[in-house]
CSV table of C-alpha atoms and ligand atoms in Angstrom, one decimal:
chain,number,residue,atom,x,y,z
A,1325,MET,CA,37.5,59.0,48.1
A,1326,LYS,CA,38.8,59.2,51.6
A,1327,GLU,CA,37.1,61.9,53.6
A,1328,GLU,CA,39.7,61.8,56.3
A,1329,LYS,CA,42.6,62.3,53.9
A,1330,GLN,CA,41.4,65.4,52.1
A,1331,ALA,CA,43.8,67.2,49.9
A,1332,SER,CA,45.1,70.7,50.9
A,1333,THR,CA,43.3,73.9,50.1
A,1334,ASP,CA,46.2,74.9,47.7
A,1335,HIS,CA,45.7,71.7,45.7
A,1336,PHE,CA,42.0,72.6,45.0
A,1337,ALA,CA,42.9,76.1,44.0
A,1338,ALA,CA,45.8,75.2,41.8
A,1339,GLU,CA,44.0,73.9,38.8
A,1340,THR,CA,41.0,74.7,36.7
A,1341,TRP,CA,38.9,71.6,37.1
A,1342,ASP,CA,37.0,70.2,34.1
A,1343,VAL,CA,34.0,69.8,36.3
A,1344,ILE,CA,33.0,70.8,39.8
A,1345,ILE,CA,30.0,69.0,41.3
A,1346,VAL,CA,28.3,70.6,44.3
A,1347,GLY,CA,26.8,67.8,46.4
A,1348,ALA,CA,28.3,64.5,47.4
A,1349,GLY,CA,24.9,62.8,47.6
A,1350,ALA,CA,23.4,60.1,45.4
A,1351,ALA,CA,23.4,62.1,42.2
A,1352,GLY,CA,26.7,63.9,42.8
A,1353,LEU,CA,28.6,60.7,43.4
A,1354,MET,CA,27.2,58.9,40.4
A,1355,CYS,CA,27.7,61.9,38.1
A,1356,SER,CA,31.3,62.4,39.3
A,1357,ALA,CA,32.3,58.7,38.7
A,1358,THR,CA,30.6,58.8,35.2
A,1359,ALA,CA,32.5,61.9,34.2
A,1360,GLY,CA,35.7,60.8,35.9
A,1361,TYR,CA,35.7,57.5,33.9
A,1362,ARG,CA,35.5,59.7,30.7
A,1363,GLY,CA,38.8,61.3,31.6
A,1364,LYS,CA,37.5,64.5,33.2
A,1365,ARG,CA,39.2,66.0,36.2
A,1366,VAL,CA,36.4,66.2,38.7
A,1367,LEU,CA,36.1,67.8,42.1
A,1368,VAL,CA,33.1,67.2,44.3
A,1369,ILE,CA,32.4,69.9,47.0
A,1370,ASP,CA,30.1,69.3,49.9
A,1371,HIS,CA,29.6,71.3,53.1
A,1372,ALA,CA,28.8,68.1,55.1
A,1373,PRO,CA,31.7,66.2,56.8
A,1374,LYS,CA,30.7,62.9,55.1
A,1375,ALA,CA,29.3,62.0,51.7
A,1376,ALA,CA,25.9,60.4,51.1
A,1377,ALA,CA,24.1,61.1,54.4
A,1378,LYS,CA,20.7,60.4,53.0
A,1379,ILE,CA,21.7,57.1,51.5
A,1380,ARG,CA,23.0,56.1,54.9
A,1381,ILE,CA,19.7,56.6,56.7
A,1382,SER,CA,17.3,55.8,53.9
A,1383,GLY,CA,15.1,52.7,53.9
A,1384,GLY,CA,15.4,52.3,57.6
A,1385,GLY,CA,19.2,52.0,57.2
A,1386,LYS,CA,18.9,49.5,54.3
A,1387,CYS,CA,18.4,52.0,51.4
A,1388,ASN,CA,15.6,51.2,49.0
A,1389,PHE,CA,18.1,52.0,46.2
A,1390,THR,CA,15.9,51.4,43.1
A,1391,ASN,CA,12.6,49.8,41.9
A,1392,VAL,CA,12.5,47.2,39.2
A,1393,ASN,CA,9.3,48.8,37.8
A,1394,ALA,CA,10.6,52.4,37.7
A,1395,ALA,CA,8.8,54.2,34.8
A,1396,PRO,CA,7.9,57.9,34.0
A,1397,GLU,CA,4.4,57.5,35.5
A,1398,ASN,CA,6.0,57.0,39.0
A,1399,TYR,CA,7.2,60.7,39.0
A,1400,VAL,CA,5.6,64.0,39.7
A,1401,CYS,CA,6.9,66.8,37.4
A,1402,SER,CA,5.3,69.9,35.9
A,1403,ASN,CA,6.7,68.7,32.6
A,1404,PRO,CA,5.9,65.0,32.7
A,1405,HIS,CA,7.8,64.1,29.5
A,1406,PHE,CA,11.1,65.4,30.9
A,1407,VAL,CA,12.0,62.3,32.9
A,1408,LYS,CA,11.5,59.9,29.9
A,1409,SER,CA,14.9,60.2,28.2
A,1410,ALA,CA,17.1,59.8,31.3
A,1411,LEU,CA,15.0,56.9,32.7
A,1412,SER,CA,15.0,55.0,29.4
A,1413,ARG,CA,18.8,55.5,28.9
A,1414,TYR,CA,19.6,54.4,32.4
A,1415,PRO,CA,16.8,52.1,33.7
A,1416,SER,CA,16.9,50.4,37.0
A,1417,ARG,CA,18.5,47.3,35.3
A,1418,GLU,CA,21.6,49.3,34.7
A,1419,PHE,CA,22.0,50.2,38.4
A,1420,ILE,CA,21.3,46.6,39.4
A,1421,ASP,CA,24.1,45.5,37.0
A,1422,LEU,CA,26.4,48.0,38.7
A,1423,VAL,CA,25.8,46.7,42.2
A,1424,ASP,CA,25.9,43.1,41.0
A,1425,ARG,CA,29.4,43.8,39.6
A,1426,HIS,CA,30.4,44.8,43.2
A,1427,GLY,CA,28.7,41.8,44.7
A,1428,LEU,CA,26.2,43.8,46.8
A,1429,GLU,CA,23.8,41.6,48.7
A,1430,TYR,CA,20.2,42.9,48.3
A,1431,GLU,CA,16.6,41.7,48.4
A,1432,GLU,CA,13.5,42.4,46.5
A,1433,ARG,CA,10.5,43.4,48.6
A,1434,GLU,CA,6.9,44.1,47.7
A,1435,LEU,CA,6.1,46.2,44.6
A,1436,GLY,CA,9.6,45.8,43.1
A,1437,LYS,CA,11.5,47.6,45.8
A,1438,LEU,CA,15.2,46.6,46.1
A,1439,PHE,CA,16.9,47.0,49.5
A,1440,CYS,CA,20.4,46.3,50.7
A,1441,SER,CA,20.3,43.0,52.7
A,1442,ASN,CA,22.8,44.3,55.2
A,1443,ARG,CA,23.5,48.0,55.5
A,1444,ALA,CA,23.0,51.1,53.3
A,1445,SER,CA,26.7,51.8,53.9
A,1446,ASP,CA,27.5,48.8,51.6
A,1447,LEU,CA,26.0,50.8,48.8
A,1448,ILE,CA,27.9,54.0,49.8
A,1449,GLN,CA,31.1,51.9,49.7
A,1450,ILE,CA,30.3,50.9,46.1
A,1451,LEU,CA,29.9,54.5,45.1
A,1452,ARG,CA,33.1,55.5,46.9
A,1453,THR,CA,35.0,52.7,45.1
A,1454,GLU,CA,33.6,53.9,41.7
A,1455,CYS,CA,34.7,57.4,42.5
A,1456,ASP,CA,38.2,56.2,43.5
A,1457,TRP,CA,38.6,54.2,40.3
A,1458,ALA,CA,37.4,57.3,38.3
A,1459,GLN,CA,40.0,59.5,40.3
A,1460,VAL,CA,37.4,61.9,41.6
A,1461,GLU,CA,38.6,64.3,44.2
A,1462,PHE,CA,36.6,65.6,47.2
A,1463,ALA,CA,36.5,68.8,49.1
A,1464,LEU,CA,34.2,68.0,52.1
A,1465,LYS,CA,33.3,70.4,55.0
A,1466,THR,CA,33.5,73.2,52.4
A,1467,GLU,CA,31.1,76.1,52.4
A,1468,ILE,CA,30.4,77.8,49.1
A,1469,GLU,CA,30.0,81.5,49.6
A,1470,LYS,CA,29.6,82.7,46.0
A,1471,VAL,CA,29.5,81.4,42.5
A,1472,ILE,CA,30.8,83.7,39.8
A,1473,SER,CA,30.4,83.2,36.1
A,1474,GLN,CA,33.6,83.8,34.1
A,1475,GLU,CA,31.9,84.8,30.8
A,1476,GLY,CA,32.5,81.7,28.6
A,1477,GLU,CA,35.4,80.4,30.7
A,1478,GLY,CA,33.4,78.5,33.3
A,1479,PHE,CA,33.0,79.4,36.9
A,1480,ARG,CA,34.8,80.6,40.0
A,1481,LEU,CA,33.6,79.4,43.4
A,1482,ARG,CA,34.4,81.4,46.5
A,1483,THR,CA,34.6,78.8,49.2
A,1484,SER,CA,35.7,78.4,52.8
A,1485,GLN,CA,38.8,76.7,51.4
A,1486,GLY,CA,39.6,79.5,48.9
A,1487,ASP,CA,38.7,80.1,45.3
A,1488,MET,CA,38.1,77.1,43.0
A,1489,ARG,CA,37.7,77.3,39.3
A,1490,CYS,CA,36.0,74.9,36.8
A,1491,ARG,CA,34.9,74.8,33.2
A,1492,LYS,CA,31.6,73.1,34.0
A,1493,LEU,CA,29.5,73.3,37.1
A,1494,VAL,CA,27.0,70.6,38.2
A,1495,ILE,CA,24.5,71.4,40.9
A,1496,ALA,CA,23.6,68.2,42.8
A,1497,SER,CA,22.9,69.8,46.1
A,1498,GLY,CA,19.5,68.1,46.6
A,1499,ALA,CA,16.4,69.8,48.1
A,1500,LEU,CA,15.0,70.9,51.4
A,1501,SER,CA,13.9,67.7,53.3
A,1502,PHE,CA,15.7,66.7,56.4
A,1503,ALA,CA,17.7,69.9,57.1
A,1504,LYS,CA,19.5,68.0,59.9
A,1505,LEU,CA,21.3,66.0,57.1
A,1506,LYS,CA,22.6,69.3,55.7
A,1507,ALA,CA,19.9,69.9,53.2
A,1508,SER,CA,19.8,73.4,51.8
A,1509,ASP,CA,18.3,75.8,49.3
A,1510,PHE,CA,21.7,76.2,47.6
A,1511,GLY,CA,20.5,74.8,44.3
A,1512,TYR,CA,17.5,77.1,44.0
A,1513,ARG,CA,19.6,80.1,44.8
A,1514,ILE,CA,22.1,79.3,42.1
A,1515,ALA,CA,19.2,78.6,39.6
A,1516,ARG,CA,17.7,82.0,40.4
A,1517,GLN,CA,21.1,83.7,40.2
A,1518,PHE,CA,21.5,82.4,36.6
A,1519,GLY,CA,18.0,83.4,35.6
A,1520,LEU,CA,16.3,80.0,35.9
A,1521,ASN,CA,12.7,79.6,37.1
A,1522,VAL,CA,12.2,77.6,40.3
A,1523,ILE,CA,8.8,75.9,40.8
A,1524,ALA,CA,7.4,76.5,44.3
A,1525,THR,CA,8.5,73.8,46.7
A,1526,ARG,CA,6.5,71.8,49.3
A,1527,PRO,CA,7.2,68.7,51.3
A,1528,GLY,CA,6.5,65.3,49.6
A,1529,LEU,CA,6.3,61.7,50.9
A,1530,VAL,CA,5.3,63.2,54.2
A,1531,PRO,CA,2.8,62.4,57.0
A,1532,LEU,CA,-0.5,64.3,57.0
A,1533,ASN,CA,-1.5,66.1,60.2
A,1534,PHE,CA,-5.0,66.7,61.6
A,1535,SER,CA,-6.4,69.1,64.1
A,1536,GLY,CA,-9.3,69.3,66.6
A,1537,LYS,CA,-11.4,66.2,67.2
A,1538,TRP,CA,-9.6,64.2,64.5
A,1539,LEU,CA,-6.3,64.8,66.1
A,1540,GLN,CA,-7.6,63.5,69.4
A,1541,ARG,CA,-9.2,60.4,67.8
A,1542,PHE,CA,-6.1,59.5,65.7
A,1543,SER,CA,-3.8,60.2,68.6
A,1544,ASP,CA,-5.8,57.7,70.7
A,1545,LEU,CA,-5.1,55.1,68.0
A,1546,ALA,CA,-1.4,55.9,67.6
A,1547,GLY,CA,0.6,52.9,66.5
A,1548,LEU,CA,-2.4,51.1,64.8
A,1549,SER,CA,-2.0,50.2,61.1
A,1550,LEU,CA,-4.7,49.3,58.5
A,1551,ASP,CA,-4.4,48.2,54.9
A,1552,VAL,CA,-6.4,50.8,53.0
A,1553,ARG,CA,-6.8,52.4,49.6
A,1554,VAL,CA,-6.3,56.2,49.8
A,1555,SER,CA,-7.3,58.5,46.9
A,1556,CYS,CA,-6.8,62.2,46.1
A,1557,ARG,CA,-6.8,64.1,42.8
A,1558,GLU,CA,-7.5,60.9,40.8
A,1559,ARG,CA,-4.6,59.1,42.3
A,1560,SER,CA,-5.0,56.0,44.5
A,1561,PHE,CA,-2.6,53.9,46.5
A,1562,GLN,CA,-3.3,50.7,48.3
A,1563,GLU,CA,-0.8,50.2,51.1
A,1564,ALA,CA,-0.7,50.4,54.9
A,1565,MET,CA,-1.9,53.5,56.8
A,1566,LEU,CA,-0.6,54.3,60.2
A,1567,PHE,CA,-2.3,56.3,63.0
A,1568,THR,CA,0.1,58.7,64.8
A,1569,HIS,CA,0.0,61.4,67.5
A,1570,GLN,CA,-0.2,64.0,64.8
A,1571,GLY,CA,-2.6,62.3,62.4
A,1572,LEU,CA,-1.9,59.8,59.6
A,1573,SER,CA,1.2,58.3,58.1
A,1574,GLY,CA,2.5,55.0,56.7
A,1575,PRO,CA,3.2,54.2,53.0
A,1576,ALA,CA,-0.4,54.8,51.7
A,1577,ILE,CA,-0.4,58.3,53.2
A,1578,LEU,CA,3.2,59.2,52.2
A,1579,GLN,CA,2.3,58.2,48.6
A,1580,ILE,CA,-0.9,60.3,48.5
A,1581,SER,CA,0.9,63.3,50.1
A,1582,ASN,CA,2.7,63.8,46.7
A,1583,TYR,CA,-0.7,64.7,45.2
A,1584,TRP,CA,-2.5,66.3,48.2
A,1585,ARG,CA,-2.8,70.1,48.3
A,1586,HIS,CA,-3.8,72.2,51.2
A,1587,GLY,CA,-7.6,72.2,51.5
A,1588,ASP,CA,-8.1,68.9,49.6
A,1589,SER,CA,-9.9,66.0,51.2
A,1590,ILE,CA,-8.5,62.4,51.0
A,1591,GLU,CA,-10.9,59.5,50.4
A,1592,ILE,CA,-10.1,56.3,52.3
A,1593,ASP,CA,-11.4,52.9,51.4
A,1594,LEU,CA,-11.2,51.0,54.7
A,1595,LEU,CA,-12.0,47.6,53.1
A,1596,PRO,CA,-10.2,47.6,49.8
A,1597,ASN,CA,-10.8,44.9,47.2
A,1598,LEU,CA,-14.1,44.0,48.8
A,1599,ASP,CA,-17.6,44.3,47.4
A,1600,VAL,CA,-18.8,45.7,50.7
A,1601,LEU,CA,-22.4,46.2,49.7
A,1602,SER,CA,-22.8,42.5,48.8
A,1603,GLU,CA,-21.1,41.5,52.0
A,1604,LEU,CA,-23.5,43.6,54.0
A,1605,LYS,CA,-26.5,42.1,52.3
A,1606,ALA,CA,-25.1,38.6,53.0
A,1607,ILE,CA,-24.7,39.6,56.7
A,1608,ARG,CA,-28.3,40.9,56.8
A,1609,GLN,CA,-29.6,37.7,55.2
A,1610,GLN,CA,-27.6,35.4,57.5
A,1611,ASN,CA,-28.4,37.6,60.5
A,1612,SER,CA,-24.7,37.4,61.5
A,1613,ASN,CA,-22.9,40.0,63.6
A,1614,PHE,CA,-21.7,43.1,61.7
A,1615,HIS,CA,-19.4,44.3,64.5
A,1616,HIS,CA,-17.7,40.9,64.6
A,1617,TRP,CA,-17.3,41.0,60.9
A,1618,LEU,CA,-15.5,44.4,61.1
A,1619,ASN,CA,-13.2,42.9,63.7
A,1620,THR,CA,-12.1,40.2,61.2
A,1621,PHE,CA,-10.5,43.1,59.1
A,1622,TRP,CA,-9.6,45.7,61.7
A,1623,PRO,CA,-8.0,45.9,65.2
A,1624,LYS,CA,-10.7,46.1,67.8
A,1625,ARG,CA,-9.7,49.6,68.9
A,1626,PHE,CA,-10.3,50.9,65.5
A,1627,THR,CA,-13.7,49.1,65.2
A,1628,GLN,CA,-14.7,50.7,68.5
A,1629,MET,CA,-13.7,54.2,67.3
A,1630,TRP,CA,-15.5,53.6,64.1
A,1631,LEU,CA,-18.8,52.5,65.7
A,1632,ASN,CA,-18.6,55.5,68.1
A,1633,LEU,CA,-18.4,57.8,65.0
A,1634,TYR,CA,-20.9,55.9,62.8
A,1635,PRO,CA,-23.2,53.9,65.1
A,1636,ALA,CA,-24.7,50.8,63.5
A,1637,PRO,CA,-26.5,47.9,65.1
A,1638,ALA,CA,-24.7,44.5,65.4
A,1639,ARG,CA,-27.6,42.8,63.5
A,1640,LEU,CA,-28.6,44.3,60.2
A,1641,SER,CA,-31.8,42.3,59.8
A,1642,ASN,CA,-34.0,45.5,60.0
A,1643,ALA,CA,-31.8,47.6,57.7
A,1644,GLY,CA,-33.2,48.5,54.3
A,1645,ASP,CA,-31.1,48.6,51.1
A,1646,GLU,CA,-30.6,52.3,51.4
A,1647,ALA,CA,-29.2,52.0,54.9
A,1648,LEU,CA,-26.8,49.3,53.7
A,1649,GLU,CA,-25.7,51.5,50.8
A,1650,THR,CA,-24.9,54.4,53.3
A,1651,LEU,CA,-23.0,52.0,55.5
A,1652,ALA,CA,-20.9,50.7,52.5
A,1653,GLU,CA,-20.3,54.3,51.4
A,1654,GLN,CA,-19.0,55.3,54.8
A,1655,LEU,CA,-16.7,52.3,54.9
A,1656,GLN,CA,-15.3,52.7,51.4
A,1657,ARG,CA,-15.3,56.5,51.0
A,1658,TRP,CA,-14.2,57.9,54.3
A,1659,SER,CA,-13.6,61.5,53.5
A,1660,LEU,CA,-11.1,63.4,55.7
A,1661,TYR,CA,-9.5,66.8,55.6
A,1662,PRO,CA,-5.9,66.9,56.8
A,1663,SER,CA,-5.0,70.3,58.3
A,1664,GLU,CA,-1.4,70.4,57.0
A,1665,ASP,CA,1.5,68.2,55.9
A,1666,GLY,CA,4.2,67.2,58.4
A,1667,GLY,CA,6.8,69.7,57.1
A,1668,TYR,CA,10.2,69.3,55.6
A,1669,ASP,CA,11.7,67.8,58.7
A,1670,LYS,CA,9.4,64.7,58.2
A,1671,ALA,CA,9.3,64.7,54.4
A,1672,GLU,CA,11.4,62.2,52.5
A,1673,VAL,CA,11.5,64.5,49.5
A,1674,THR,CA,10.7,68.0,48.2
A,1675,LEU,CA,8.2,68.6,45.5
A,1676,GLY,CA,8.9,71.4,43.0
A,1677,GLY,CA,12.3,72.8,42.3
A,1678,VAL,CA,14.3,73.9,39.3
A,1679,ASP,CA,11.9,74.2,36.4
A,1680,THR,CA,12.7,71.3,33.9
A,1681,ASN,CA,11.5,73.5,31.0
A,1682,GLU,CA,14.8,75.4,31.5
A,1683,ILE,CA,16.9,72.2,31.4
A,1684,SER,CA,17.9,69.8,28.6
A,1685,SER,CA,16.5,66.4,29.2
A,1686,LYS,CA,19.4,64.8,27.4
A,1687,THR,CA,22.4,66.5,29.1
A,1688,PHE,CA,20.8,68.3,32.1
A,1689,GLU,CA,22.5,71.5,31.0
A,1690,SER,CA,20.7,74.8,31.7
A,1691,LYS,CA,19.2,76.3,28.5
A,1692,ARG,CA,19.9,79.8,29.9
A,1693,CYS,CA,23.5,79.4,31.1
A,1694,ALA,CA,26.0,77.3,29.2
A,1695,ASN,CA,28.1,74.9,31.2
A,1696,LEU,CA,25.7,74.9,34.2
A,1697,TYR,CA,23.9,71.6,35.0
A,1698,PHE,CA,21.3,70.5,37.5
A,1699,ILE,CA,20.7,66.8,38.5
A,1700,GLY,CA,18.8,64.8,41.1
A,1701,GLU,CA,16.3,66.1,43.6
A,1702,VAL,CA,17.1,69.8,43.1
A,1703,LEU,CA,15.0,69.5,39.9
A,1704,ASP,CA,11.2,69.6,39.8
A,1705,VAL,CA,11.1,65.8,39.7
A,1706,THR,CA,9.8,63.8,42.6
A,1707,GLY,CA,9.3,60.0,42.6
A,1708,GLN,CA,6.8,58.0,44.5
A,1709,LEU,CA,7.8,55.9,47.5
A,1710,GLY,CA,9.7,52.7,46.7
A,1711,GLY,CA,13.2,53.5,45.4
A,1712,TYR,CA,12.1,55.8,42.6
A,1713,ASN,CA,13.9,58.9,44.0
A,1714,PHE,CA,17.3,57.2,44.0
A,1715,GLN,CA,16.6,55.8,40.5
A,1716,TRP,CA,16.0,59.4,39.4
A,1717,ALA,CA,19.3,60.5,41.1
A,1718,TRP,CA,21.2,57.7,39.3
A,1719,ALA,CA,19.6,58.2,35.9
A,1720,SER,CA,19.9,62.0,35.8
A,1721,ALA,CA,23.5,61.8,37.0
A,1722,VAL,CA,24.6,59.3,34.4
A,1723,ALA,CA,22.9,61.3,31.6
A,1724,CYS,CA,24.7,64.4,32.8
A,1725,GLY,CA,28.0,62.7,33.5
A,1726,ASN,CA,28.1,61.3,29.9
A,1727,ALA,CA,27.6,64.8,28.5
A,1728,LEU,CA,30.2,66.7,30.5
B,3020,FDA,P1,21.1,64.4,48.3
B,3020,FDA,O1,20.2,65.2,49.3
B,3020,FDA,O2,21.3,63.0,48.4
B,3020,FDA,O3,22.5,65.1,48.3
B,3020,FDA,C1,22.7,66.5,48.3
B,3020,FDA,C2,24.1,66.8,48.8
B,3020,FDA,O4,24.4,68.2,48.6
B,3020,FDA,C3,24.2,66.5,50.3
B,3020,FDA,O5,25.4,65.7,50.5
B,3020,FDA,C4,24.4,67.9,51.0
B,3020,FDA,O6,25.2,67.9,52.1
B,3020,FDA,C5,25.0,68.7,49.8
B,3020,FDA,N1,24.7,70.1,49.9
B,3020,FDA,C6,23.5,70.7,50.1
B,3020,FDA,N2,23.6,72.0,50.2
B,3020,FDA,C7,24.9,72.3,50.0
B,3020,FDA,C8,25.7,73.5,50.0
B,3020,FDA,N3,25.1,74.7,50.2
B,3020,FDA,N4,27.0,73.4,49.8
B,3020,FDA,C9,27.6,72.2,49.6
B,3020,FDA,N5,26.9,71.0,49.7
B,3020,FDA,C10,25.6,71.1,49.8
B,3020,FDA,N6,14.7,57.6,48.2
B,3020,FDA,C11,14.6,56.4,47.7
B,3020,FDA,O7,14.6,56.2,46.4
B,3020,FDA,N7,14.6,55.3,48.5
B,3020,FDA,C12,14.6,55.4,49.9
B,3020,FDA,O8,14.7,54.4,50.6
B,3020,FDA,C13,14.6,56.7,50.4
B,3020,FDA,N8,14.6,56.9,51.7
B,3020,FDA,C14,14.7,58.2,52.3
B,3020,FDA,C15,14.6,58.4,53.7
B,3020,FDA,C16,14.7,59.6,54.2
B,3020,FDA,C17,14.6,59.8,55.7
B,3020,FDA,C18,14.9,60.7,53.3
B,3020,FDA,C19,15.1,62.1,53.9
B,3020,FDA,C20,14.9,60.6,51.9
B,3020,FDA,C21,14.8,59.3,51.4
B,3020,FDA,N9,14.8,59.1,50.0
B,3020,FDA,C22,14.7,57.8,49.5
B,3020,FDA,C23,15.0,60.2,49.1
B,3020,FDA,C24,16.4,60.3,48.6
B,3020,FDA,O9,17.3,60.2,49.7
B,3020,FDA,C25,16.7,61.5,47.8
B,3020,FDA,O10,15.7,61.7,46.7
B,3020,FDA,C26,18.1,61.5,47.2
B,3020,FDA,O11,19.0,61.4,48.2
B,3020,FDA,C27,18.4,62.7,46.3
B,3020,FDA,O12,19.7,62.7,45.9
B,3020,FDA,P2,20.5,64.0,45.5
B,3020,FDA,O13,21.9,63.5,45.3
B,3020,FDA,O14,19.8,64.8,44.5
B,3020,FDA,O15,20.5,64.8,46.9
């Protein structure tokens, strides 16, 4: 695949392709190589000038490309069983074997996350090579104006480079997050055009914003990070939480944002893994300094803010059991109401999307329209933070590519 040396418009229009894939992102590249290896003539269309923009910037430029622990419970989907088949047929081990064959240097970080050791573009190069070997062709910088079904004979796409025809059409156009990387609602429009239901979308893996006095307090602490356990709707994540000028961010908050709904509170345990009540009783008995004790866990600026909010004496010798219980509760169940999420521009992913009840979990073909397929993030499948979203892109793409 050479973006610079793209074939001419006439070439794209001259044949009826076995498969056209819309979207040269993670899922589109993987699916095209899989189908190409099976002898299919595959054309990938993308309106962006370069393939795989999200892979390039992901993981701070090092792409957290999979997670060794990826399992169905790491995904949010209205139809939770849907993800099982593809993930079991293409587990993270398979993708690791692929990058190993290409000699990619990568490293394992906490919680099973795998990152490129050097640059995310090393991974893009691997996918490009796979596509080249599978003789996949690309029409980049190509806008799709219309998709017309040809009654049992596939589809005709009206594009900025003329009409293109295919027997099978795969929508791998991703979702709404990061519009500046050419994200669009194309996939949802096509789904609706062909009678498929689209589950309402909202930003996921996104910072949570606050208003009023909380906004001011958090803004004053911007840049500080704490290790916490955050809970909402019976889900909990223990990771770092970051104060920002808009509210809260960091891995713990991004994770819980997948479950948070407008109007919900989030509960924060500021001293996770600690039996705080027993510790407070020990502080009282030893007559040691409670404020100093807090400073052994938190940056001083946060302790100060906390004690302004919830004043407590430095010595707890006069505090009764009930007062200590209240103190422990405040520290371990800090209840906050975010005002809104940070929006699609700050969201790593989009929750909701094409209803998986309308899609075969084996082939990813639409149950309503033969020869039309949906893969990757356009579907109502969203992974947690940690390489799970790319793993879904690879797994859904391979399942589909093998069925085309
Ligand atoms: P993807 O968005 O990758 O590709 C869609 C393609 O379709 C794009 O090339 C786009 O240009 C094209 N397209 C869209 N509309 C079109 C139209 N109308 N016509 C033609 N083409 C069109 N995940 C993870 O597992 N680990 C990580 O480290 C990160 N990090 C990360 C950072 C940031 C900042 C973001 C925004 C996202 C992540 N993610 C992530 C999520 C991950 O990037 C995402 O889930 C996958 O890229 C989804 O792959 P898809 O191929 O489905 O869509």
